[in-house]
Amino acid sequence: MSEVITSAEFQSKVLDEKQPVLVDFFATWCGPCRMLAPTLEEITKDMDGKAKVYKLDIDQSPEIASRYGVMSVPTLILFEGGQIKKQTVGAQPKAQIMAMFD
């Protein structure tokens, strides 16, 4: 299962990370978020050693979601060097998510 991170971990696990980091901004009550979960598990395995994949619960960390303008879930944001590289909203097919790393 993808690791769920907190606001306190966001700086060290996402912004300070050398590898690309894909963050799934999700909510436990979100149906499309649950549909996306198995795809993110596959991506986590596929990208092992190349990128990190984390989940951030917007209800537990609303200040981080607000900082990045997350208005609906799921929102996927790819960070590189602490900066947003790519962003997508909604449940996406695996190929489209993997293309974010290109």
Short mmCIF file of C-alpha atoms in Angstrom, two decimals:
data_model
loop_
_atom_site.label_atom_id
_atom_site.label_comp_id
_atom_site.label_asym_id
_atom_site.label_seq_id
_atom_site.Cartn_x
_atom_site.Cartn_y
_atom_site.Cartn_z
CA MET A 1 0.00 0.00 0.00
CA SER A 2 1.21 3.51 -0.79
CA GLU A 3 2.39 5.33 2.29
CA VAL A 4 0.07 7.99 3.66
CA ILE A 5 2.06 11.01 4.77
CA THR A 6 1.12 13.87 7.09
CA SER A 7 1.65 17.61 6.95
CA ALA A 8 4.62 17.20 9.29
CA GLU A 9 6.31 14.79 6.84
CA PHE A 10 5.53 16.72 3.65
CA GLN A 11 8.67 18.87 3.64
CA SER A 12 11.13 16.00 4.19
CA LYS A 13 9.39 13.30 2.13
CA VAL A 14 8.24 15.44 -0.81
CA LEU A 15 9.90 18.84 -1.09
CA ASP A 16 13.40 17.79 0.08
CA GLU A 17 13.43 14.46 -1.85
CA LYS A 18 15.99 14.12 -4.65
CA GLN A 19 13.88 11.65 -6.67
CA PRO A 20 10.59 12.66 -8.35
CA VAL A 21 7.65 12.33 -5.95
CA LEU A 22 4.06 11.65 -7.01
CA VAL A 23 1.55 12.74 -4.37
CA ASP A 24 -2.04 11.50 -4.47
CA PHE A 25 -4.21 14.08 -2.70
CA PHE A 26 -7.16 11.93 -1.65
CA ALA A 27 -10.01 11.55 0.83
CA THR A 28 -11.29 8.38 2.49
CA TRP A 29 -14.87 9.20 1.39
CA CYS A 30 -13.89 9.64 -2.28
CA GLY A 31 -15.05 6.84 -4.63
CA PRO A 32 -12.71 7.71 -7.53
CA CYS A 33 -9.83 7.82 -5.01
CA ARG A 34 -10.59 4.23 -4.00
CA MET A 35 -10.79 3.23 -7.69
CA LEU A 36 -7.37 4.78 -8.29
CA ALA A 37 -5.68 3.03 -5.34
CA PRO A 38 -4.79 -0.28 -7.12
CA THR A 39 -3.30 1.65 -10.05
CA LEU A 40 -1.14 3.69 -7.67
CA GLU A 41 0.03 0.45 -6.01
CA GLU A 42 1.21 -0.80 -9.41
CA ILE A 43 2.96 2.50 -10.11
CA THR A 44 4.64 2.39 -6.70
CA LYS A 45 6.12 -1.02 -7.59
CA ASP A 46 7.01 0.00 -11.17
CA MET A 47 8.80 3.17 -10.03
CA ASP A 48 10.64 1.59 -7.08
CA GLY A 49 14.12 3.13 -6.97
CA LYS A 50 13.17 5.77 -9.58
CA ALA A 51 10.46 7.79 -7.86
CA LYS A 52 8.45 7.90 -4.64
CA VAL A 53 4.66 7.67 -4.45
CA TYR A 54 2.79 8.98 -1.43
CA LYS A 55 -0.83 9.66 -0.49
CA LEU A 56 -1.94 12.74 1.44
CA ASP A 57 -5.39 12.80 3.07
CA ILE A 58 -6.83 16.26 2.42
CA ASP A 59 -9.08 15.99 5.49
CA GLN A 60 -6.08 15.30 7.73
CA SER A 61 -3.79 17.86 6.04
CA PRO A 62 -6.05 20.63 4.71
CA GLU A 63 -3.29 23.26 4.86
CA ILE A 64 -1.11 21.32 2.38
CA ALA A 65 -4.08 20.75 0.04
CA SER A 66 -4.89 24.45 0.22
CA ARG A 67 -1.26 25.47 -0.43
CA TYR A 68 -1.32 23.54 -3.72
CA GLY A 69 -4.83 24.61 -4.74
CA VAL A 70 -6.36 21.15 -4.50
CA MET A 71 -10.07 21.70 -5.07
CA SER A 72 -11.20 18.17 -5.90
CA VAL A 73 -9.93 14.66 -5.32
CA PRO A 74 -8.17 12.70 -6.48
CA THR A 75 -5.53 15.21 -7.53
CA LEU A 76 -2.11 13.86 -8.51
CA ILE A 77 0.87 16.22 -8.35
CA LEU A 78 4.34 15.25 -9.48
CA PHE A 79 7.09 17.12 -7.64
CA GLU A 80 10.69 17.32 -8.79
CA GLY A 81 13.26 19.22 -6.75
CA GLY A 82 10.50 20.54 -4.50
CA GLN A 83 8.65 22.10 -7.45
CA ILE A 84 5.45 21.04 -9.21
CA LYS A 85 6.34 19.39 -12.53
CA LYS A 86 2.92 18.06 -13.58
CA GLN A 87 -0.58 17.86 -12.15
CA THR A 88 -3.78 16.05 -13.03
CA VAL A 89 -7.25 15.84 -11.49
CA GLY A 90 -9.52 12.80 -11.43
CA ALA A 91 -8.96 9.06 -11.69
CA GLN A 92 -6.62 8.52 -14.63
CA PRO A 93 -5.52 5.34 -16.43
CA LYS A 94 -2.10 3.97 -15.50
CA ALA A 95 -0.51 4.95 -18.83
CA GLN A 96 -1.55 8.57 -18.39
CA ILE A 97 -0.13 8.69 -14.84
CA MET A 98 3.11 7.04 -15.94
CA ALA A 99 3.42 9.64 -18.72
CA MET A 100 3.66 12.32 -16.01
CA PHE A 101 7.18 11.02 -15.26
CA ASP A 102 8.38 11.65 -18.85
#
